XYZ file of C-alpha atoms in Angstrom:
461
model
C 61.403 165.075 -34.701
C 59.943 162.954 -37.447
C 56.352 161.915 -37.470
C 56.055 158.161 -36.973
C 55.432 156.430 -40.260
C 53.674 153.235 -39.366
C 53.229 152.203 -42.990
C 56.960 151.972 -43.609
C 57.487 148.337 -42.588
C 54.284 147.292 -44.351
C 55.348 148.999 -47.568
C 58.787 147.399 -47.421
C 57.255 143.984 -46.760
C 54.962 144.296 -49.797
C 57.797 145.454 -52.015
C 60.099 142.700 -50.844
C 57.476 140.025 -51.408
C 57.514 140.968 -55.070
C 61.284 140.656 -55.245
C 63.063 137.334 -55.479
C 66.605 136.274 -56.279
C 70.086 137.396 -55.371
C 69.472 141.132 -55.576
C 66.886 140.955 -52.814
C 69.038 142.614 -50.151
C 70.021 145.546 -52.321
C 66.406 146.060 -53.437
C 65.236 145.913 -49.829
C 67.890 148.416 -48.817
C 67.001 150.756 -51.669
C 63.290 150.795 -50.831
C 63.846 151.253 -47.089
C 66.413 153.951 -47.717
C 64.118 155.731 -50.146
C 61.287 155.831 -47.572
C 63.640 157.071 -44.850
C 65.258 159.744 -47.011
C 61.830 161.013 -48.085
C 60.796 161.303 -44.439
C 63.899 163.347 -43.590
C 63.333 165.700 -46.516
C 59.637 166.005 -45.700
C 60.532 166.950 -42.124
C 62.978 169.592 -43.367
C 60.501 171.039 -45.862
C 57.689 171.157 -43.308
C 59.993 173.104 -40.972
C 60.596 175.587 -43.801
C 56.867 175.994 -44.343
C 56.017 176.313 -40.648
C 58.713 178.916 -39.991
C 58.335 180.661 -43.375
C 62.084 180.379 -43.878
C 63.658 179.536 -47.268
C 66.076 176.617 -47.532
C 68.742 179.050 -48.758
C 69.098 182.800 -49.258
C 71.853 185.331 -49.868
C 72.877 187.239 -46.760
C 72.552 191.048 -46.852
C 75.934 192.840 -47.033
C 75.642 194.061 -43.429
C 75.040 190.515 -42.175
C 77.984 189.198 -44.228
C 80.284 191.766 -42.669
C 79.026 190.973 -39.157
C 79.524 187.209 -39.644
C 83.033 187.720 -41.012
C 83.964 189.851 -37.992
C 82.759 187.268 -35.473
C 83.885 184.160 -37.409
C 86.244 183.105 -34.608
C 83.750 183.734 -31.825
C 80.440 182.456 -33.161
C 79.842 180.742 -29.827
C 79.065 184.154 -28.287
C 76.132 184.520 -30.674
C 72.785 183.568 -29.145
C 70.255 183.373 -31.999
C 66.701 182.389 -31.074
C 66.539 178.732 -32.039
C 63.508 177.788 -29.959
C 61.382 177.096 -33.051
C 63.979 174.877 -34.715
C 64.044 171.180 -33.940
C 66.467 168.445 -34.997
C 65.257 166.797 -38.214
C 65.669 163.423 -36.523
C 67.368 161.789 -33.560
C 69.050 158.367 -33.355
C 65.948 156.835 -31.769
C 63.861 157.772 -34.850
C 66.418 156.020 -37.031
C 66.379 152.929 -34.810
C 62.607 152.617 -35.297
C 63.176 152.486 -39.048
C 65.873 149.802 -38.749
C 63.620 147.740 -36.471
C 60.933 147.760 -39.164
C 63.214 146.331 -41.855
C 61.913 142.900 -42.801
C 62.749 140.228 -45.334
C 59.701 137.957 -45.753
C 61.715 135.375 -47.697
C 63.611 134.484 -44.560
C 60.499 134.507 -42.427
C 59.295 131.727 -44.675
C 62.096 129.561 -43.323
C 64.954 130.047 -45.777
C 67.440 130.594 -42.976
C 66.429 128.603 -39.890
C 69.420 129.707 -37.822
C 68.218 133.290 -37.946
C 64.789 132.404 -36.588
C 66.438 132.097 -33.172
C 67.536 135.733 -33.276
C 65.465 137.538 -30.658
C 66.829 141.054 -31.059
C 65.264 144.118 -32.651
C 67.063 143.776 -36.000
C 65.247 141.315 -38.226
C 67.361 141.436 -41.392
C 69.567 138.317 -41.632
C 72.950 139.752 -42.596
C 76.173 137.790 -42.111
C 78.023 138.983 -39.016
C 81.178 137.645 -37.385
C 81.366 135.449 -34.307
C 84.016 135.805 -31.576
C 86.576 133.413 -33.185
C 86.422 135.467 -36.400
C 86.670 138.734 -34.467
C 89.685 137.396 -32.551
C 91.362 136.659 -35.855
C 90.526 140.107 -37.248
C 91.658 141.929 -34.117
C 94.762 139.814 -33.424
C 96.812 142.838 -32.346
C 94.401 143.498 -29.476
C 95.354 140.131 -27.917
C 96.512 139.682 -24.337
C 100.130 139.069 -25.373
C 100.483 142.261 -27.431
C 101.462 145.596 -25.906
C 98.614 148.132 -25.891
C 98.379 151.831 -25.235
C 95.354 152.043 -23.000
C 96.737 149.230 -20.787
C 100.527 149.021 -20.836
C 101.054 152.764 -20.410
C 99.303 152.870 -17.042
C 101.192 154.195 -14.005
C 101.734 150.662 -12.673
C 103.695 149.528 -15.758
C 107.280 150.828 -16.102
C 107.508 152.746 -19.423
C 110.610 150.817 -20.518
C 108.488 147.637 -20.818
C 106.459 148.900 -23.777
C 105.707 152.600 -23.963
C 109.190 153.980 -24.703
C 109.812 151.532 -27.550
C 106.309 152.098 -28.987
C 106.931 155.855 -29.091
C 110.295 155.298 -30.808
C 108.669 153.106 -33.488
C 105.919 155.722 -33.968
C 108.498 158.444 -34.577
C 110.188 156.209 -37.157
C 106.878 155.566 -38.956
C 106.271 159.314 -39.115
C 109.791 160.010 -40.337
C 109.275 157.557 -43.202
C 105.778 158.922 -43.984
C 104.515 155.383 -44.576
C 100.710 155.418 -44.457
C 100.289 151.610 -44.439
C 102.839 151.248 -41.619
C 101.012 153.974 -39.661
C 97.728 152.107 -40.016
C 99.310 148.913 -38.707
C 101.037 150.829 -35.895
C 97.906 152.511 -34.482
C 96.250 149.115 -33.891
C 98.232 149.120 -30.637
C 97.248 152.717 -29.933
C 98.811 156.124 -30.608
C 101.053 157.976 -28.170
C 99.268 161.262 -27.401
C 102.068 163.421 -28.812
C 102.085 161.556 -32.158
C 98.363 160.945 -32.673
C 97.522 164.039 -34.740
C 100.356 163.397 -37.226
C 99.723 159.635 -37.417
C 96.009 160.067 -38.114
C 96.770 162.677 -40.783
C 99.248 160.243 -42.365
C 96.702 157.386 -42.401
C 94.015 159.685 -43.834
C 96.466 161.165 -46.380
C 95.839 164.727 -45.196
C 98.706 167.116 -45.834
C 97.136 170.618 -45.637
C 98.821 172.024 -48.756
C 98.235 175.683 -49.725
C 95.506 174.578 -52.177
C 93.721 172.749 -49.327
C 93.798 175.901 -47.217
C 92.482 177.896 -50.195
C 89.642 175.393 -50.659
C 88.673 175.778 -47.004
C 88.710 179.579 -47.401
C 86.373 179.261 -50.404
C 83.940 177.210 -48.315
C 84.144 179.842 -45.581
C 83.382 182.528 -48.167
C 80.300 180.580 -49.232
C 79.116 180.448 -45.605
C 79.602 184.216 -45.284
C 77.608 184.901 -48.456
C 74.693 182.457 -48.121
C 72.385 181.590 -45.270
C 71.055 178.012 -45.265
C 68.292 176.571 -43.099
C 70.726 173.825 -42.030
C 72.909 176.549 -40.446
C 70.258 176.909 -37.741
C 70.111 173.113 -37.328
C 73.895 173.072 -36.856
C 73.743 175.902 -34.286
C 70.969 174.105 -32.449
C 72.816 170.782 -32.423
C 76.038 172.289 -31.079
C 74.074 174.141 -28.371
C 72.205 170.954 -27.380
C 75.236 168.635 -27.345
C 78.848 169.829 -27.377
C 78.135 173.129 -25.585
C 76.785 171.139 -22.631
C 79.668 168.657 -22.565
C 82.389 169.060 -19.945
C 85.077 167.988 -22.424
C 83.974 169.788 -25.568
C 82.258 173.092 -24.697
C 85.521 174.993 -25.203
C 85.534 174.016 -28.886
C 82.174 175.557 -29.731
C 83.640 178.076 -32.216
C 85.627 175.373 -34.035
C 82.510 173.230 -34.350
C 80.506 176.003 -36.013
C 83.333 176.766 -38.433
C 83.865 173.137 -39.456
C 80.206 172.146 -39.710
C 79.067 175.265 -41.568
C 81.859 174.796 -44.118
C 81.096 171.063 -44.329
C 77.473 171.755 -45.296
C 78.715 173.719 -48.358
C 81.319 171.172 -49.486
C 80.085 169.540 -52.705
C 83.136 167.203 -52.758
C 81.365 165.259 -49.974
C 78.789 164.251 -52.608
C 81.411 161.903 -54.087
C 80.968 159.548 -51.126
C 77.448 158.828 -52.366
C 79.004 156.963 -55.304
C 80.254 154.241 -52.946
C 77.648 154.773 -50.257
C 74.244 153.271 -50.812
C 72.505 156.484 -49.761
C 71.078 159.120 -52.085
C 71.842 162.814 -51.498
C 68.648 164.801 -50.795
C 67.400 167.162 -53.496
C 65.327 170.285 -53.404
C 63.996 172.556 -56.134
C 64.726 176.134 -57.054
C 61.832 178.296 -55.872
C 58.848 178.144 -58.210
C 60.209 175.092 -60.074
C 58.914 172.313 -57.813
C 58.988 168.906 -59.493
C 60.978 170.087 -62.532
C 64.027 167.806 -62.521
C 66.301 170.242 -64.390
C 65.826 172.685 -61.502
C 66.606 170.129 -58.816
C 69.638 170.893 -56.649
C 71.292 168.921 -53.871
C 70.343 170.300 -50.469
C 72.327 170.960 -48.450
C 75.144 171.214 -51.037
C 77.115 168.385 -49.369
C 74.058 166.084 -49.383
C 74.156 165.497 -45.601
C 71.299 166.650 -43.364
C 72.629 166.876 -39.785
C 70.767 164.981 -37.065
C 70.738 165.349 -33.290
C 74.309 164.657 -32.118
C 76.025 165.111 -35.497
C 78.443 167.721 -34.121
C 79.902 165.070 -31.789
C 81.686 163.509 -34.788
C 83.832 166.665 -34.916
C 84.254 167.520 -31.228
C 86.952 164.939 -30.278
C 89.089 165.939 -33.275
C 89.362 169.458 -31.821
C 91.705 168.054 -29.157
C 94.147 167.045 -31.898
C 93.945 169.791 -34.519
C 93.903 173.508 -33.801
C 94.326 174.830 -37.315
C 90.801 175.144 -38.799
C 91.575 174.013 -42.361
C 93.432 170.912 -41.166
C 90.748 170.093 -38.578
C 88.215 170.457 -41.373
C 90.028 168.096 -43.753
C 90.536 165.445 -41.069
C 86.854 165.532 -40.150
C 85.709 165.391 -43.782
C 87.915 162.362 -44.445
C 86.770 160.620 -41.247
C 83.181 161.274 -42.298
C 83.441 159.924 -45.846
C 85.472 156.901 -44.720
C 83.583 155.981 -41.578
C 80.925 158.156 -39.988
C 78.474 158.260 -42.899
C 77.966 154.508 -42.424
C 76.563 155.134 -38.947
C 73.472 156.951 -40.200
C 72.677 155.319 -43.544
C 70.917 152.042 -44.361
C 73.164 149.447 -46.027
C 74.318 145.855 -45.672
C 78.008 146.845 -45.401
C 79.840 145.100 -42.493
C 80.628 148.527 -40.994
C 77.115 149.844 -41.677
C 74.842 150.557 -38.732
C 72.448 147.665 -39.543
C 75.311 145.134 -39.410
C 76.728 146.729 -36.248
C 73.351 146.459 -34.516
C 73.010 142.827 -35.552
C 76.606 142.047 -34.496
C 75.978 143.632 -31.085
C 72.735 141.689 -30.545
C 74.253 138.421 -31.767
C 77.291 138.749 -29.476
C 75.065 139.409 -26.477
C 72.550 136.685 -27.266
C 75.308 134.130 -27.894
C 77.730 134.944 -25.083
C 75.480 136.481 -22.413
C 72.193 134.663 -23.058
C 70.861 134.999 -19.500
C 71.420 138.752 -19.530
C 69.975 139.096 -23.019
C 66.796 137.155 -22.166
C 66.382 138.958 -18.849
C 66.568 142.403 -20.448
C 64.284 141.317 -23.255
C 61.710 139.977 -20.794
C 61.531 143.235 -18.829
C 61.119 145.293 -22.047
C 64.684 146.627 -22.055
C 66.004 145.370 -25.377
C 69.774 146.054 -25.136
C 69.922 147.744 -28.561
C 67.546 150.455 -27.350
C 70.302 151.500 -24.948
C 73.440 150.897 -27.036
C 72.197 152.279 -30.364
C 72.999 155.899 -29.506
C 76.545 154.932 -28.472
C 77.229 153.254 -31.812
C 75.592 155.960 -33.960
C 77.899 158.541 -32.366
C 80.922 156.186 -32.355
C 80.805 156.597 -28.537
C 81.597 160.325 -28.802
C 80.194 162.153 -25.794
C 79.855 158.922 -23.808
C 83.470 157.894 -23.116
C 86.164 160.058 -21.550
C 88.087 161.728 -24.384
C 91.370 159.876 -23.828
C 89.460 156.576 -24.027
C 87.492 157.676 -27.081
C 90.694 158.540 -28.942
C 92.137 155.109 -28.093
C 88.974 153.564 -29.573
C 89.173 155.706 -32.720
C 92.866 154.700 -33.064
C 91.631 151.153 -33.600
C 88.876 152.211 -36.033
C 91.579 153.808 -38.189
C 93.974 150.921 -37.653
C 91.498 148.251 -38.743
C 89.617 150.440 -41.232
C 86.416 149.084 -39.678
C 83.636 150.201 -37.345
C 82.896 146.667 -36.099
C 84.844 147.397 -32.921
C 81.982 149.730 -31.876
C 79.586 146.769 -31.649
C 82.187 144.702 -29.761
C 82.725 147.505 -27.244
C 78.961 147.987 -26.789
C 78.619 144.263 -25.990
C 81.662 144.455 -23.684
C 80.042 147.315 -21.719
C 76.948 145.177 -21.125
C 79.165 142.273 -20.063
C 81.025 144.536 -17.642
C 77.794 145.777 -16.022
C 76.031 142.379 -16.273
C 75.707 141.759 -12.507
C 73.902 145.080 -11.978
C 71.807 144.642 -15.106
C 70.558 141.230 -13.970
C 68.906 142.975 -11.006
C 66.995 145.672 -12.906
C 63.288 145.319 -13.629
C 62.647 148.077 -16.186
C 64.162 149.841 -19.195
C 64.588 153.015 -17.132
C 66.558 151.115 -14.481
C 68.752 149.457 -17.141
C 69.417 152.866 -18.700
C 70.379 154.219 -15.277
C 72.955 151.426 -14.802
C 74.490 152.351 -18.182
C 73.991 156.118 -18.025
C 77.601 157.025 -17.242
C 80.373 155.424 -19.312
C 82.913 158.155 -18.559
C 84.905 156.016 -16.099
C 85.261 152.993 -18.405
C 88.620 151.892 -19.819
C 88.170 150.813 -23.430
C 91.107 148.479 -24.000
C 90.704 146.234 -20.927
C 86.996 145.865 -21.764
C 87.714 144.870 -25.377
C 90.500 142.459 -24.403
C 88.474 140.733 -21.710
C 85.428 140.364 -23.952
C 87.321 139.077 -26.997
C 90.259 137.184 -25.539
C 89.533 136.283 -21.921
C 85.989 134.980 -22.379
C 85.468 131.258 -22.875
C 83.762 130.724 -26.236
């Protein structure tokens, strides 16, 4: 894990004090991001030095042949990964976000924000419940929902049969915009894979399959340090998960190919992050010898493989699974581990979660805060992983339906707040962070849609 960098918040504060005017937020973001990205790269490089392993090297012919032969059963491989450690975990990232400060506002520019008692201290604009109700109209109590109206107690002719018929029509017409609108009420299980592919504009043409094969060839030929980080992450997370362990081989294939995919770099043009760079051996500091590392610009963190795992339930053809994951990543998931002021960025989601709790469950919020159990310390990991590995898979897919339908990750913060609301009675009785974590340790029995509906539409605001 990363070494704590206590000077980070101080440095940011000094930098920000020198910056005034409208570009303050973007300058603050840039400086914080720069410090964080340097820490990640430093951690990676120090691992290289400690283990005397290069960042990248060509595999010997014998090793290439062996990897090619076991490509579909990499899960049986048991390399010694005891010396490798994740470059960072969500809790390291949370510490960085907690240290973000904007001294201008501390000086009283925005009095309303001074009442915010959460861990996030950057005053971004987030929505309140009336605005969220308006945004998520289709989740209302009077609209049919998969995740509620398809339960055993509701006759299928009331909603489910007609919803399936409409879904088949949307697919027949290949209308991406209609599909996006449709999935706001949830996807029938049999249609989900095709509807998501339609929304994400994934068609799996022969050239797409060829591209995937080229990435695979690159994996066979070159050994990267991040390969060991990917192996380690899958072993630590998905391999131990009751739902996902069967997909271990798929996860290696997708994530190893993903690390080589330079097309992922394009997302950095609309992301605020900067892809990490390294230098060709012996050319340290010489910019013309700088190369992006890993080639896709994304260093995996602890839990990264859980972005892929749920998709394995829907797609069994590796090149299509790969394309779906890559598109989900560059549209959504990258925002969950990079610093930005985007409404779907993790900083805004954290602030939205804390604001919803403080506003609508003030007693619970103050109680948890008083006993040293700031709610965000518990919910952060759920949001960073888009709840993957925490919810039952059928519920997770219903949640991701709505992410695709609304083209927004804000629903993650709403669900996190709804979970606290649901367990509020038990949480009011705890007296420590450990006890609060125990109350919220198992989310696998929760039903996503009733929680969201009750929190947004059945709560008096």
